[in-house]
Every structure is written in C-alpha cells, then in structure tokens.
Short mmCIF file of C-alpha atoms in Angstrom, two decimals:
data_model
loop_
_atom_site.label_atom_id
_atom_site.label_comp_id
_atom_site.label_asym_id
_atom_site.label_seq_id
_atom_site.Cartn_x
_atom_site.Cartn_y
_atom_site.Cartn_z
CA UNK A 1 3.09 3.66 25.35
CA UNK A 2 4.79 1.08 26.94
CA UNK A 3 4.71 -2.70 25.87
CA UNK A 4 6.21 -6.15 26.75
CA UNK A 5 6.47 -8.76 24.18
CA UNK A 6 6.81 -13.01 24.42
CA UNK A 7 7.42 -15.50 21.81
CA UNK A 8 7.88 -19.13 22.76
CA UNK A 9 8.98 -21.98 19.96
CA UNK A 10 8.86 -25.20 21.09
CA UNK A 11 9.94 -28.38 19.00
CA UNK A 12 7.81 -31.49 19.74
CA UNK A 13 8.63 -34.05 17.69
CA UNK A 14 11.27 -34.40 14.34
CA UNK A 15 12.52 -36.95 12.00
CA UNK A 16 9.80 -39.88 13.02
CA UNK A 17 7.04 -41.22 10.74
CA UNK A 18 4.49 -38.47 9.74
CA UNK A 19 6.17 -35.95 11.58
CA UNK A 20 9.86 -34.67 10.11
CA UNK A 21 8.93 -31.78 11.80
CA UNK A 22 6.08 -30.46 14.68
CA UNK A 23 6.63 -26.95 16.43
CA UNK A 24 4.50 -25.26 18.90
CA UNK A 25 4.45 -21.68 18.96
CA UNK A 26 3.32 -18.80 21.34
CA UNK A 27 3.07 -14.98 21.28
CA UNK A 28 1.83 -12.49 23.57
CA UNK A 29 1.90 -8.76 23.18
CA UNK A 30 0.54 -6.78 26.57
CA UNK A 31 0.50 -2.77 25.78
CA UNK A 32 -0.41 0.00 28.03
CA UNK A 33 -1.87 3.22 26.62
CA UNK A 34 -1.40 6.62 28.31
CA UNK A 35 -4.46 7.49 26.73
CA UNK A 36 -6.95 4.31 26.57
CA UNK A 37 -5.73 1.94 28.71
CA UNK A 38 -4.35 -1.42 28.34
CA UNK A 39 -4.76 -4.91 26.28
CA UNK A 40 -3.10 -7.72 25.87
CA UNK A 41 -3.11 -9.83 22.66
CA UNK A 42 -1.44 -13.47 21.83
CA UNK A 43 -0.98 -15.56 19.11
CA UNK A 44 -0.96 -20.00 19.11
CA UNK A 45 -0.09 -21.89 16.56
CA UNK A 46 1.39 -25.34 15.14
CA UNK A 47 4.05 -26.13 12.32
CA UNK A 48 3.83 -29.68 11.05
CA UNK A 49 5.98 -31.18 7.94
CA UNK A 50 4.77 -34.88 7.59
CA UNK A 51 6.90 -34.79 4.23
CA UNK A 52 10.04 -33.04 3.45
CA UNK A 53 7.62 -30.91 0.38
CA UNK A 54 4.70 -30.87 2.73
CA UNK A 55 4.24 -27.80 5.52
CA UNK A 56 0.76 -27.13 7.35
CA UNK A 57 0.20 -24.36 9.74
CA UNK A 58 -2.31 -23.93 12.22
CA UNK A 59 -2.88 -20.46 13.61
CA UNK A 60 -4.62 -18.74 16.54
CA UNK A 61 -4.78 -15.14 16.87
CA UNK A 62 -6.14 -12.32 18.22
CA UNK A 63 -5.30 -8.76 16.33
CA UNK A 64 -5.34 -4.95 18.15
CA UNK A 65 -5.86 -1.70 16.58
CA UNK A 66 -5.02 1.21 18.44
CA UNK A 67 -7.40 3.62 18.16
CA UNK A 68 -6.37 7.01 16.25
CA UNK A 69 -6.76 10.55 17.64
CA UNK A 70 -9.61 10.74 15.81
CA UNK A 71 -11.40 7.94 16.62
CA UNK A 72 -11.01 8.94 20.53
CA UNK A 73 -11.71 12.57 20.13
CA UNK A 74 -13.44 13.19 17.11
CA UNK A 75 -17.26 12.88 16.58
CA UNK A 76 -19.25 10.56 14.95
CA UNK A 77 -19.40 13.14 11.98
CA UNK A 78 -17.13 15.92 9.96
CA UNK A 79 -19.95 17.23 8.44
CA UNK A 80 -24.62 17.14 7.45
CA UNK A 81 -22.96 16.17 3.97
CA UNK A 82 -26.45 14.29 2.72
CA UNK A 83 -28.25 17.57 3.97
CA UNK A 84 -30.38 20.00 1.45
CA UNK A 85 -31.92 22.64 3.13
CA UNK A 86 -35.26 22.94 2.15
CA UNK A 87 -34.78 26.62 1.65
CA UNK A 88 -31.93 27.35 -0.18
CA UNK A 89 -30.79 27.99 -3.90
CA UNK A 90 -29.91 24.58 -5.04
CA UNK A 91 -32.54 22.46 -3.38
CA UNK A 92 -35.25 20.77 -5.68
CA UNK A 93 -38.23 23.21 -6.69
CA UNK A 94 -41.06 21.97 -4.02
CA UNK A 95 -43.98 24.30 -4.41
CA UNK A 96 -44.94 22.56 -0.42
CA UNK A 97 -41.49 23.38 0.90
CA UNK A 98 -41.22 26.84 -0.91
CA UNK A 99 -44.73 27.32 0.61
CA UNK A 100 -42.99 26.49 4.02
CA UNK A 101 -40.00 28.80 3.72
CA UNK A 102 -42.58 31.15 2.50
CA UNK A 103 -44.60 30.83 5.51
CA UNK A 104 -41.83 31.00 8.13
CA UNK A 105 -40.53 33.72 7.05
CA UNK A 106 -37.61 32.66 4.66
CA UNK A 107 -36.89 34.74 1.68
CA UNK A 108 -37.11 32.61 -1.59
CA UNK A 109 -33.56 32.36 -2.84
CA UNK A 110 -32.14 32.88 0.06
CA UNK A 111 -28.46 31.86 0.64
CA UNK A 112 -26.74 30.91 4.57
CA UNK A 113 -24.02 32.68 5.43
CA UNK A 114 -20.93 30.14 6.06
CA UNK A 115 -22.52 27.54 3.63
CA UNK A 116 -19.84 28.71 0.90
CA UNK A 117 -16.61 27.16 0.05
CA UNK A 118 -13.52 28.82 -0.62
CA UNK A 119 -10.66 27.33 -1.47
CA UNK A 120 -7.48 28.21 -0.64
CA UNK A 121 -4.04 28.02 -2.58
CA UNK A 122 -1.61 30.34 -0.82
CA UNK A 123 -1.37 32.35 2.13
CA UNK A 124 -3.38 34.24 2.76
CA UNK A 125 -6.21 32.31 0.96
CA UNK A 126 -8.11 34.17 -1.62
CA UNK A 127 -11.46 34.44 -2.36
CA UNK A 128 -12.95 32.99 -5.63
CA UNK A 129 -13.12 36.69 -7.29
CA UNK A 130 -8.73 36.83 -7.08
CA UNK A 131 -8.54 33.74 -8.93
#
C-alpha cells in the first residue's frame, strides 16, 4: 500500500462585516493497492464565522473503503443456512416430499454425512459423546 496525502487551508477573508472569519479547505488522499488497484479520494469544504458565537461549515466529500480479504476472495456465501432438505430428520412432515424421497430412493429418516456439528473446546476437539 502506498499513499500520498494533500491538505490545503486557505484564509479568504477575516475581521470585515459578516465575515470574522472565511476558510477554504482541500484534501486529497490518492492510494495504490497491491492487490485492487488504485483511487483517489478528496474532501472541499468552507469555514465561515459571521459572529464571534456563530460557526457554519460546508463540506464536500467523497469516503473509500478498502475492501477486506474477504470481500475480494471470499464468495458470495459461507454457507445454504435457509436450506431444509426435504429428506432429512428435522424437516417438516410432508406426506408429498416423503413420497418423493420415497420414490427416489431415499431412506425415510435418513441423516447426511457431514451435516453434523461438533464443537470443539480443546485440542484435539472432541466429539459430543467426551463431553
């Protein structure tokens, strides 16, 4: 990562009627990403006191993220976490879809193999029946 950054204040007017104080200001930001590529991102704005108790700010800017690891490498999803299969233990009694399972061959009751969790508190992890 390698990055180059600007910032300009500029005073414009002070102590005259309406205006004790007016200040233009300027940012840029350009970074360059090994693994993305580059952007550049600035910032414009405008500090006016017409009183001594009275301060208004105008601000322009545009913001950057860089993208995490996962959001250039990973895939759109970790997991089918909304999925029931139609088949297994703990899906809702269907006589149609037991039918189905029925039909293509699927044992009723029948369980996948990896669709298990097992948690894991030391190493090596244990399985449910050391707990």
């Amino acid at each position: 990562l390698d990055e180059v950054y600007l910032e300009l204040n500029v005073p414009l007017l002070s102590d005259v009627a309406f205006a004790k104080e007016l200040t233009f200001n300027a940012a840029t930001r350009y970074s360059d990403y090994s693994n993305f590529g580059d952007t550049l991102n600035s910032k414009f704005g405008l500090t006016w006191r017409p009183l001594e108790d009275l301060l208004v700010r105008a601000t322009y800017a545009e913001g950057f993220r860089a993208p995490t690891i996962s959001d250039l490498y990973g895939g759109l999803s970790s997991s089918f976490e909304d999925y029931i299969d139609p088949c297994g233990v703990g899906a809702p009694n269907s006589v149609n879809g037991n039918a189905a399972c029925t039909n293509a061959g699927v044992p009723l009751g029948y369980t996948q193999l990896g669709q298990g969790f097992v948690p894991c508190t030391t190493y090596p992890c244990q399985t449910p029946d050391e707990f």
